[in-house]
Amino acid sequence: MMRTRPLKVALLGCGVVGSEVARIMTTHADDLTARIGAPVELAGVAVRRPDRVREGIDQSLVTTDATALVKRGDIDVVVEVIGGIEPARGLITTAFEHGASVVSANKALLAQDGAALHAVAEQHGKDLYYEAAVAGAIPLIRPLRESLAGDKINRVMGIVNGTTNFILDAMDSTGAGYQEALDEATALGYAEADPTADVEGFDAAAKAAILAGIAFHTRVRLDDVYREGMTEVTAADFASAKEMGCTIKLLAICERAEDGASVTARVHPAMIPLSHPLASVRGAYNAVFVESDAAGQLMFYGPGAGGSPTASAVLGDLVAVCRNRLNGATGPGESAYAALPVSPMGDVVTRYHISLDVADKPGVLAQVATVFAEHGVSIDTVRQSGKDGEASLVVVTHRASDAALTGTVEALRKLDTVRGVASIMRVEGE
């Protein structure tokens, strides 16, 4: 039986995403009512600039007092799309305390304080949903915590930032340098005026923390995620990758140790074979590759950012939370029962591609090979080229720990015949 009293929604933030959420709530009102079992009503919109014209939004709903809005006793669901840590954290906590469930797209806050927010939600018997926090329109969080709840996930590896993928794809396809590709991304609106959060991996690291926590039933905070940006990736790196039949992507990688006793979460550029599904992800698209015991390999692909895609994920959560509200129930909360330790980056085992500038004379290769052997790093292939007394030496290793590779590189730098380490890049997806 359809309920006639509407479920009331408070919207915090009315920028690119928030305005799309409001628009879809209005234009799809009848469909949302049918899917939920009751009407949904936009009851208030909290903004910083109340005088700005917002097409399709009743100006009488607009307020600058977000705290008063979430404290209203008649609000059923708060949708938070303002981002950042504060005031978002305080507003979400207040919403729970005053009887509302919350839908959020705030990756930074969830990566830093997700456990505490889940605890407050559970204390008050309310929902906290955040599908939009990780990969825009791509359904990912719900499949991980619901569809795959009976499976054992071993690895989640993906491209979770559209800006960086656009830049790296441009470098790969055109031979452009990093700055040239970044300038193009900025001109086309894919990169912010200050792209630091994207290109230095902060955005992807927050998403990796969220994904690892869900996949491994373990609390993983942003500080647990190793992060390395992509600003040092060069056209020469892409040339080397192509010689190996690879391309380069900025990857978020969350994986369970082989013995199952710990997990790791990391973000860094990596070479991946052209045969891997992630290698074909072009432009500003996102994709996440999941490996589990029973389901095997799964791929989730689509637009990872933008007003409409992100709003789609927000509205999906809103429908689920409203249904729970009508049924007097709550959906899945935090699952951290495994409580696995998060290993440091030094314990991570992978392959490496190392480019060295060396003296072009007899015995250099033997010296370099000896250093690798002394540190327990096995060499897969070596390629040497050069003239006029200078040479380039490219070494690709078998799988080795990050700590072992770091020790190897430190020792190589001390050799008189090694002029410098041109680049070091991990090789993933094999």
CSV table of C-alpha atoms in Angstrom, one decimal:
chain,number,residue,atom,x,y,z
A,1,MET,CA,0.0,0.0,0.0
A,2,MET,CA,1.4,3.4,-1.0
A,3,ARG,CA,2.0,5.8,1.9
A,4,THR,CA,0.8,9.3,1.1
A,5,ARG,CA,2.8,11.3,3.7
A,6,PRO,CA,6.1,12.1,2.0
A,7,LEU,CA,9.6,11.2,3.2
A,8,LYS,CA,11.4,14.5,3.7
A,9,VAL,CA,14.9,15.0,2.4
A,10,ALA,CA,17.4,17.7,3.5
A,11,LEU,CA,20.1,18.5,0.9
A,12,LEU,CA,23.5,19.8,2.2
A,13,GLY,CA,25.2,21.5,-0.7
A,14,CYS,CA,23.9,22.5,-4.1
A,15,GLY,CA,26.8,22.6,-6.4
A,16,VAL,CA,27.4,20.4,-9.5
A,17,VAL,CA,26.2,17.2,-7.7
A,18,GLY,CA,23.7,18.7,-5.3
A,19,SER,CA,21.8,20.6,-8.1
A,20,GLU,CA,21.6,17.4,-10.1
A,21,VAL,CA,20.2,15.5,-7.1
A,22,ALA,CA,17.5,18.2,-6.7
A,23,ARG,CA,16.7,18.1,-10.4
A,24,ILE,CA,16.4,14.4,-10.6
A,25,MET,CA,14.2,14.3,-7.4
A,26,THR,CA,11.9,16.7,-9.2
A,27,THR,CA,11.8,15.4,-12.7
A,28,HIS,CA,11.6,11.7,-11.6
A,29,ALA,CA,9.3,12.3,-8.7
A,30,ASP,CA,6.6,9.9,-9.8
A,31,ASP,CA,9.1,7.1,-10.6
A,32,LEU,CA,10.8,7.6,-7.2
A,33,THR,CA,7.5,7.4,-5.5
A,34,ALA,CA,6.6,4.2,-7.2
A,35,ARG,CA,10.0,2.6,-6.4
A,36,ILE,CA,10.1,3.7,-2.8
A,37,GLY,CA,6.4,3.2,-1.9
A,38,ALA,CA,6.0,6.8,-0.7
A,39,PRO,CA,6.6,10.3,-2.1
A,40,VAL,CA,10.0,12.0,-1.4
A,41,GLU,CA,10.0,15.7,-0.8
A,42,LEU,CA,12.9,18.1,-0.8
A,43,ALA,CA,12.4,19.9,2.5
A,44,GLY,CA,15.4,22.1,2.7
A,45,VAL,CA,18.7,23.0,0.9
A,46,ALA,CA,21.7,24.3,2.9
A,47,VAL,CA,24.1,26.4,0.9
A,48,ARG,CA,26.8,29.0,1.6
A,49,ARG,CA,25.6,31.5,-1.0
A,50,PRO,CA,21.9,31.9,-0.7
A,51,ASP,CA,21.5,34.7,-3.3
A,52,ARG,CA,22.8,32.5,-6.2
A,53,VAL,CA,20.0,31.6,-8.7
A,54,ARG,CA,19.4,27.8,-8.6
A,55,GLU,CA,17.2,26.8,-11.4
A,56,GLY,CA,14.3,24.5,-10.5
A,57,ILE,CA,14.8,24.9,-6.7
A,58,ASP,CA,12.2,26.8,-4.6
A,59,GLN,CA,14.1,29.7,-3.1
A,60,SER,CA,12.0,29.3,0.1
A,61,LEU,CA,13.8,26.0,0.7
A,62,VAL,CA,17.3,27.6,0.7
A,63,THR,CA,19.0,28.3,4.0
A,64,THR,CA,22.5,29.0,5.2
A,65,ASP,CA,21.8,27.4,8.6
A,66,ALA,CA,22.7,23.7,7.8
A,67,THR,CA,22.7,22.8,11.5
A,68,ALA,CA,19.1,24.0,12.1
A,69,LEU,CA,18.1,22.1,8.9
A,70,VAL,CA,19.5,18.7,10.1
A,71,LYS,CA,18.1,19.3,13.6
A,72,ARG,CA,14.5,19.5,12.3
A,73,GLY,CA,12.6,16.6,13.7
A,74,ASP,CA,10.7,15.9,10.5
A,75,ILE,CA,13.7,15.2,8.3
A,76,ASP,CA,13.9,11.6,7.3
A,77,VAL,CA,17.1,11.6,5.2
A,78,VAL,CA,20.0,14.0,4.9
A,79,VAL,CA,22.0,14.0,1.7
A,80,GLU,CA,25.5,15.4,2.2
A,81,VAL,CA,27.4,16.6,-0.9
A,82,ILE,CA,29.4,19.5,0.5
A,83,GLY,CA,32.6,17.5,0.9
A,84,GLY,CA,35.5,18.1,3.3
A,85,ILE,CA,35.9,17.1,6.9
A,86,GLU,CA,34.1,20.0,8.7
A,87,PRO,CA,31.4,21.0,8.9
A,88,ALA,CA,30.3,17.8,7.2
A,89,ARG,CA,31.3,15.5,10.1
A,90,GLY,CA,29.4,17.5,12.6
A,91,LEU,CA,26.3,17.9,10.4
A,92,ILE,CA,26.2,14.1,9.7
A,93,THR,CA,26.6,13.3,13.4
A,94,THR,CA,23.8,15.8,14.3
A,95,ALA,CA,21.5,14.3,11.7
A,96,PHE,CA,21.8,10.9,13.2
A,97,GLU,CA,21.2,12.3,16.7
A,98,HIS,CA,18.0,14.0,15.5
A,99,GLY,CA,16.6,10.9,13.8
A,100,ALA,CA,17.7,11.2,10.1
A,101,SER,CA,19.6,8.6,8.0
A,102,VAL,CA,22.4,9.9,5.8
A,103,VAL,CA,23.5,9.5,2.2
A,104,SER,CA,26.9,11.0,1.6
A,105,ALA,CA,29.4,11.4,-1.3
A,106,ASN,CA,32.2,12.5,1.0
A,107,LYS,CA,35.2,10.2,0.3
A,108,ALA,CA,37.7,12.2,2.4
A,109,LEU,CA,35.5,12.1,5.5
A,110,LEU,CA,34.6,8.5,5.2
A,111,ALA,CA,38.2,7.5,4.6
A,112,GLN,CA,39.3,9.4,7.8
A,113,ASP,CA,36.3,8.9,10.1
A,114,GLY,CA,34.1,6.2,8.6
A,115,ALA,CA,34.3,3.9,11.6
A,116,ALA,CA,33.2,6.7,14.0
A,117,LEU,CA,30.3,7.7,11.8
A,118,HIS,CA,29.1,4.2,11.4
A,119,ALA,CA,29.2,3.8,15.2
A,120,VAL,CA,27.0,6.9,15.6
A,121,ALA,CA,24.6,5.7,12.9
A,122,GLU,CA,24.3,2.3,14.6
A,123,GLN,CA,23.8,3.9,18.0
A,124,HIS,CA,20.8,5.7,16.7
A,125,GLY,CA,19.5,3.0,14.5
A,126,LYS,CA,20.0,4.9,11.2
A,127,ASP,CA,21.6,4.2,7.8
A,128,LEU,CA,24.8,5.6,6.4
A,129,TYR,CA,25.1,5.0,2.7
A,130,TYR,CA,27.9,6.3,0.4
A,131,GLU,CA,27.9,4.7,-3.0
A,132,ALA,CA,28.8,8.0,-4.7
A,133,ALA,CA,32.0,8.4,-2.6
A,134,VAL,CA,34.1,6.0,-4.6
A,135,ALA,CA,33.4,5.7,-8.4
A,136,GLY,CA,30.6,8.1,-9.4
A,137,ALA,CA,27.9,6.2,-11.2
A,138,ILE,CA,29.6,2.8,-11.0
A,139,PRO,CA,27.8,0.4,-8.7
A,140,LEU,CA,30.7,-0.8,-6.5
A,141,ILE,CA,30.2,-0.4,-2.8
A,142,ARG,CA,26.9,-2.2,-2.8
A,143,PRO,CA,28.2,-5.2,-4.8
A,144,LEU,CA,31.2,-5.4,-2.5
A,145,ARG,CA,29.3,-5.3,0.8
A,146,GLU,CA,26.1,-7.1,-0.3
A,147,SER,CA,26.3,-9.1,-3.6
A,148,LEU,CA,29.8,-10.5,-2.6
A,149,ALA,CA,29.1,-10.7,1.1
A,150,GLY,CA,29.2,-14.5,1.0
A,151,ASP,CA,32.5,-14.6,-1.0
A,152,LYS,CA,36.1,-13.9,0.0
A,153,ILE,CA,37.6,-11.0,-1.8
A,154,ASN,CA,41.3,-11.2,-2.4
A,155,ARG,CA,42.1,-8.1,-4.5
A,156,VAL,CA,40.5,-4.9,-5.6
A,157,MET,CA,42.5,-3.0,-8.2
A,158,GLY,CA,41.3,-0.1,-10.2
A,159,ILE,CA,41.4,3.3,-11.9
A,160,VAL,CA,39.3,5.5,-9.5
A,161,ASN,CA,40.2,9.0,-10.7
A,162,GLY,CA,39.1,10.2,-14.1
A,163,THR,CA,41.4,13.2,-14.2
A,164,THR,CA,44.6,11.2,-13.8
A,165,ASN,CA,43.4,8.6,-16.3
A,166,PHE,CA,42.7,11.3,-18.9
A,167,ILE,CA,46.2,12.7,-18.4
A,168,LEU,CA,47.9,9.3,-18.6
A,169,ASP,CA,45.8,8.2,-21.6
A,170,ALA,CA,46.7,11.4,-23.4
A,171,MET,CA,50.4,10.9,-22.7
A,172,ASP,CA,50.1,7.3,-24.0
A,173,SER,CA,48.1,8.0,-27.2
A,174,THR,CA,49.9,11.3,-28.3
A,175,GLY,CA,53.3,11.0,-26.8
A,176,ALA,CA,52.7,14.3,-24.9
A,177,GLY,CA,54.6,15.1,-21.7
A,178,TYR,CA,52.9,15.3,-18.3
A,179,GLN,CA,52.5,19.1,-18.3
A,180,GLU,CA,51.2,19.2,-21.8
A,181,ALA,CA,48.6,16.5,-21.0
A,182,LEU,CA,47.6,18.3,-17.7
A,183,ASP,CA,47.1,21.6,-19.6
A,184,GLU,CA,44.8,19.8,-22.0
A,185,ALA,CA,42.8,18.2,-19.2
A,186,THR,CA,42.5,21.6,-17.5
A,187,ALA,CA,41.3,23.3,-20.7
A,188,LEU,CA,38.7,20.6,-21.2
A,189,GLY,CA,37.4,20.9,-17.6
A,190,TYR,CA,38.7,17.4,-16.5
A,191,ALA,CA,41.3,18.9,-14.1
A,192,GLU,CA,40.8,21.5,-11.4
A,193,ALA,CA,42.7,24.7,-11.3
A,194,ASP,CA,44.7,23.1,-8.5
A,195,PRO,CA,44.9,19.4,-9.5
A,196,THR,CA,47.0,18.3,-6.5
A,197,ALA,CA,44.3,16.1,-4.9
A,198,ASP,CA,44.1,14.2,-8.2
A,199,VAL,CA,47.6,14.0,-9.6
A,200,GLU,CA,49.3,13.4,-6.2
A,201,GLY,CA,46.9,10.5,-5.5
A,202,PHE,CA,45.1,11.9,-2.4
A,203,ASP,CA,41.6,11.4,-4.0
A,204,ALA,CA,42.4,7.8,-5.1
A,205,ALA,CA,43.9,7.0,-1.7
A,206,ALA,CA,40.7,8.0,0.1
A,207,LYS,CA,38.8,5.8,-2.2
A,208,ALA,CA,41.3,2.9,-1.7
A,209,ALA,CA,40.8,3.2,2.1
A,210,ILE,CA,37.0,2.9,1.7
A,211,LEU,CA,37.2,-0.1,-0.7
A,212,ALA,CA,39.8,-2.0,1.4
A,213,GLY,CA,37.7,-1.6,4.5
A,214,ILE,CA,34.6,-3.0,2.8
A,215,ALA,CA,36.4,-5.7,0.8
A,216,PHE,CA,38.4,-7.1,3.7
A,217,HIS,CA,36.0,-6.4,6.7
A,218,THR,CA,38.8,-4.4,8.3
A,219,ARG,CA,39.1,-0.8,9.3
A,220,VAL,CA,41.4,0.9,6.9
A,221,ARG,CA,42.0,4.6,7.4
A,222,LEU,CA,43.5,7.1,4.9
A,223,ASP,CA,46.8,7.1,6.9
A,224,ASP,CA,47.1,3.3,6.2
A,225,VAL,CA,47.2,3.8,2.4
A,226,TYR,CA,50.5,4.2,0.7
A,227,ARG,CA,50.3,7.1,-1.8
A,228,GLU,CA,52.5,8.1,-4.7
A,229,GLY,CA,51.5,10.7,-7.3
A,230,MET,CA,52.0,10.6,-11.0
A,231,THR,CA,53.7,13.9,-11.7
A,232,GLU,CA,57.1,12.2,-12.3
A,233,VAL,CA,55.7,9.9,-15.1
A,234,THR,CA,57.4,10.8,-18.4
A,235,ALA,CA,57.1,10.2,-22.1
A,236,ALA,CA,60.2,8.0,-21.7
A,237,ASP,CA,58.3,5.8,-19.2
A,238,PHE,CA,55.5,5.3,-21.7
A,239,ALA,CA,58.1,4.4,-24.4
A,240,SER,CA,59.6,1.8,-22.0
A,241,ALA,CA,56.1,0.5,-21.2
A,242,LYS,CA,55.2,0.1,-24.9
A,243,GLU,CA,58.4,-2.0,-25.4
A,244,MET,CA,57.1,-4.3,-22.7
A,245,GLY,CA,53.6,-4.5,-24.2
A,246,CYS,CA,52.3,-2.3,-21.3
A,247,THR,CA,50.7,1.0,-20.6
A,248,ILE,CA,50.8,3.1,-17.4
A,249,LYS,CA,47.8,3.8,-15.1
A,250,LEU,CA,47.5,5.4,-11.7
A,251,LEU,CA,46.1,2.4,-9.7
A,252,ALA,CA,44.4,2.0,-6.4
A,253,ILE,CA,45.3,-1.5,-5.2
A,254,CYS,CA,43.8,-3.2,-2.1
A,255,GLU,CA,44.9,-6.8,-1.6
A,256,ARG,CA,44.9,-9.6,1.0
A,257,ALA,CA,48.3,-11.2,1.7
A,258,GLU,CA,48.9,-14.6,0.3
A,259,ASP,CA,48.7,-16.1,3.8
A,260,GLY,CA,45.5,-14.2,4.5
A,261,ALA,CA,46.9,-12.7,7.7
A,262,SER,CA,47.1,-9.1,6.6
A,263,VAL,CA,46.0,-6.6,4.0
A,264,THR,CA,47.6,-3.7,2.1
A,265,ALA,CA,46.2,-0.6,0.4
A,266,ARG,CA,48.2,1.6,-2.0
A,267,VAL,CA,48.0,4.1,-4.8
A,268,HIS,CA,50.7,4.6,-7.3
A,269,PRO,CA,51.5,4.7,-11.1
A,270,ALA,CA,52.1,1.2,-12.5
A,271,MET,CA,52.8,-0.5,-15.8
A,272,ILE,CA,50.0,-3.0,-16.7
A,273,PRO,CA,50.0,-5.3,-19.7
A,274,LEU,CA,47.9,-4.2,-22.7
A,275,SER,CA,46.1,-7.6,-22.3
A,276,HIS,CA,44.7,-6.6,-18.9
A,277,PRO,CA,41.1,-5.1,-19.0
A,278,LEU,CA,42.2,-2.0,-17.1
A,279,ALA,CA,44.7,-1.1,-19.9
A,280,SER,CA,41.8,-0.4,-22.3
A,281,VAL,CA,40.1,2.2,-19.9
A,282,ARG,CA,40.4,5.4,-21.8
A,283,GLY,CA,39.8,9.1,-21.2
A,284,ALA,CA,38.2,10.1,-17.9
A,285,TYR,CA,36.5,6.8,-17.3
A,286,ASN,CA,37.0,4.7,-14.1
A,287,ALA,CA,37.1,0.9,-13.8
A,288,VAL,CA,37.6,-1.5,-10.9
A,289,PHE,CA,38.8,-5.1,-11.2
A,290,VAL,CA,37.8,-7.4,-8.3
A,291,GLU,CA,39.2,-10.9,-7.7
A,292,SER,CA,37.5,-13.3,-5.3
A,293,ASP,CA,37.5,-16.9,-4.4
A,294,ALA,CA,34.1,-18.0,-5.7
A,295,ALA,CA,33.1,-15.3,-8.3
A,296,GLY,CA,36.5,-15.1,-9.8
A,297,GLN,CA,37.3,-11.9,-11.7
A,298,LEU,CA,34.8,-9.1,-12.0
A,299,MET,CA,35.1,-5.8,-13.8
A,300,PHE,CA,33.1,-2.6,-13.0
A,301,TYR,CA,33.4,0.2,-15.5
A,302,GLY,CA,31.8,3.6,-16.2
A,303,PRO,CA,32.0,7.4,-15.6
A,304,GLY,CA,33.5,8.0,-12.2
A,305,ALA,CA,32.7,11.7,-11.7
A,306,GLY,CA,30.5,14.5,-12.9
A,307,GLY,CA,27.2,15.9,-11.7
A,308,SER,CA,24.8,13.5,-13.3
A,309,PRO,CA,26.8,10.2,-12.8
A,310,THR,CA,27.5,11.0,-9.1
A,311,ALA,CA,23.9,12.1,-8.6
A,312,SER,CA,22.8,8.8,-10.0
A,313,ALA,CA,24.7,7.0,-7.2
A,314,VAL,CA,23.3,9.4,-4.6
A,315,LEU,CA,19.7,8.8,-5.8
A,316,GLY,CA,20.2,5.0,-5.7
A,317,ASP,CA,21.3,5.3,-2.1
A,318,LEU,CA,18.4,7.6,-1.4
A,319,VAL,CA,15.9,5.1,-2.7
A,320,ALA,CA,17.4,2.3,-0.6
A,321,VAL,CA,17.5,4.4,2.6
A,322,CYS,CA,13.9,5.5,2.1
A,323,ARG,CA,12.8,1.9,1.6
A,324,ASN,CA,14.5,1.0,4.8
A,325,ARG,CA,12.9,3.9,6.6
A,326,LEU,CA,9.4,2.8,5.5
A,327,ASN,CA,10.1,-0.8,6.6
A,328,GLY,CA,11.5,0.3,10.0
A,329,ALA,CA,14.8,-1.4,9.1
A,330,THR,CA,18.4,-0.4,8.4
A,331,GLY,CA,20.8,-1.7,5.7
A,332,PRO,CA,24.3,-3.0,6.1
A,333,GLY,CA,26.5,-1.0,8.5
A,334,GLU,CA,30.2,-1.3,9.0
A,335,SER,CA,31.7,-4.8,8.9
A,336,ALA,CA,35.1,-4.9,10.5
A,337,TYR,CA,35.0,-8.2,12.3
A,338,ALA,CA,38.1,-9.5,10.5
A,339,ALA,CA,40.3,-6.7,12.0
A,340,LEU,CA,43.3,-7.7,9.9
A,341,PRO,CA,46.5,-5.7,10.3
A,342,VAL,CA,47.4,-3.3,7.5
A,343,SER,CA,50.9,-4.1,6.4
A,344,PRO,CA,53.3,-1.3,5.4
A,345,MET,CA,54.4,-0.7,1.9
A,346,GLY,CA,57.7,-2.4,2.5
A,347,ASP,CA,56.0,-5.8,2.7
A,348,VAL,CA,54.2,-5.4,-0.6
A,349,VAL,CA,55.5,-7.9,-3.2
A,350,THR,CA,55.4,-7.0,-6.9
A,351,ARG,CA,57.5,-6.7,-10.1
A,352,TYR,CA,59.6,-3.6,-10.9
A,353,HIS,CA,60.8,-1.8,-14.0
A,354,ILE,CA,64.0,0.1,-13.2
A,355,SER,CA,65.9,2.4,-15.6
A,356,LEU,CA,69.5,3.2,-14.8
A,357,ASP,CA,72.0,5.6,-16.4
A,358,VAL,CA,75.3,3.9,-16.3
A,359,ALA,CA,78.8,4.1,-17.7
A,360,ASP,CA,79.2,2.3,-21.0
A,361,LYS,CA,82.1,0.0,-20.2
A,362,PRO,CA,82.7,-3.7,-19.6
A,363,GLY,CA,81.6,-5.1,-16.2
A,364,VAL,CA,78.8,-2.7,-15.5
A,365,LEU,CA,76.1,-5.3,-16.0
A,366,ALA,CA,77.9,-7.8,-13.8
A,367,GLN,CA,78.1,-5.2,-11.0
A,368,VAL,CA,74.5,-4.3,-11.2
A,369,ALA,CA,73.4,-7.9,-11.3
A,370,THR,CA,75.5,-8.6,-8.2
A,371,VAL,CA,73.7,-5.9,-6.3
A,372,PHE,CA,70.3,-7.3,-7.2
A,373,ALA,CA,71.4,-10.8,-6.1
A,374,GLU,CA,72.9,-9.6,-2.8
A,375,HIS,CA,69.5,-8.1,-1.9
A,376,GLY,CA,67.5,-11.1,-2.9
A,377,VAL,CA,65.9,-9.5,-6.0
A,378,SER,CA,65.7,-11.8,-9.0
A,379,ILE,CA,66.1,-10.3,-12.5
A,380,ASP,CA,63.7,-11.3,-15.2
A,381,THR,CA,65.1,-9.3,-18.2
A,382,VAL,CA,67.8,-6.8,-18.9
A,383,ARG,CA,68.2,-4.4,-21.8
A,384,GLN,CA,71.2,-2.2,-22.4
A,385,SER,CA,71.9,0.5,-24.9
A,386,GLY,CA,74.3,3.4,-25.2
A,387,LYS,CA,77.3,5.1,-26.8
A,388,ASP,CA,80.0,7.6,-26.2
A,389,GLY,CA,80.7,6.3,-22.7
A,390,GLU,CA,77.1,6.6,-21.4
A,391,ALA,CA,74.5,3.9,-21.5
A,392,SER,CA,70.9,3.1,-20.3
A,393,LEU,CA,70.2,-0.1,-18.5
A,394,VAL,CA,66.6,-1.3,-18.1
A,395,VAL,CA,66.0,-4.1,-15.5
A,396,VAL,CA,62.7,-5.8,-15.0
A,397,THR,CA,62.6,-8.0,-11.9
A,398,HIS,CA,60.6,-11.0,-10.8
A,399,ARG,CA,58.3,-10.4,-7.8
A,400,ALA,CA,60.1,-8.8,-4.9
A,401,SER,CA,59.2,-6.9,-1.7
A,402,ASP,CA,59.2,-3.1,-1.8
A,403,ALA,CA,61.7,-3.2,1.1
A,404,ALA,CA,64.1,-5.4,-0.9
A,405,LEU,CA,63.9,-3.2,-3.9
A,406,THR,CA,64.5,-0.1,-1.9
A,407,GLY,CA,67.7,-1.6,-0.5
A,408,THR,CA,68.8,-2.6,-3.9
A,409,VAL,CA,68.3,0.9,-5.3
A,410,GLU,CA,70.2,2.4,-2.4
A,411,ALA,CA,73.1,0.1,-3.1
A,412,LEU,CA,73.0,0.8,-6.8
A,413,ARG,CA,73.3,4.5,-6.2
A,414,LYS,CA,76.7,3.9,-4.5
A,415,LEU,CA,78.2,2.2,-7.5
A,416,ASP,CA,80.7,4.4,-9.3
A,417,THR,CA,79.4,3.1,-12.6
A,418,VAL,CA,75.8,4.0,-12.0
A,419,ARG,CA,75.3,7.7,-12.9
A,420,GLY,CA,71.7,7.8,-11.7
A,421,VAL,CA,68.3,6.0,-11.3
A,422,ALA,CA,66.2,7.4,-14.1
A,423,SER,CA,62.9,5.8,-13.0
A,424,ILE,CA,61.4,3.1,-10.9
A,425,MET,CA,57.9,1.8,-11.7
A,426,ARG,CA,55.9,-1.2,-10.4
A,427,VAL,CA,54.5,-3.7,-12.8
A,428,GLU,CA,51.0,-4.9,-11.9
A,429,GLY,CA,48.2,-7.0,-13.4
A,430,GLU,CA,50.2,-10.1,-14.3
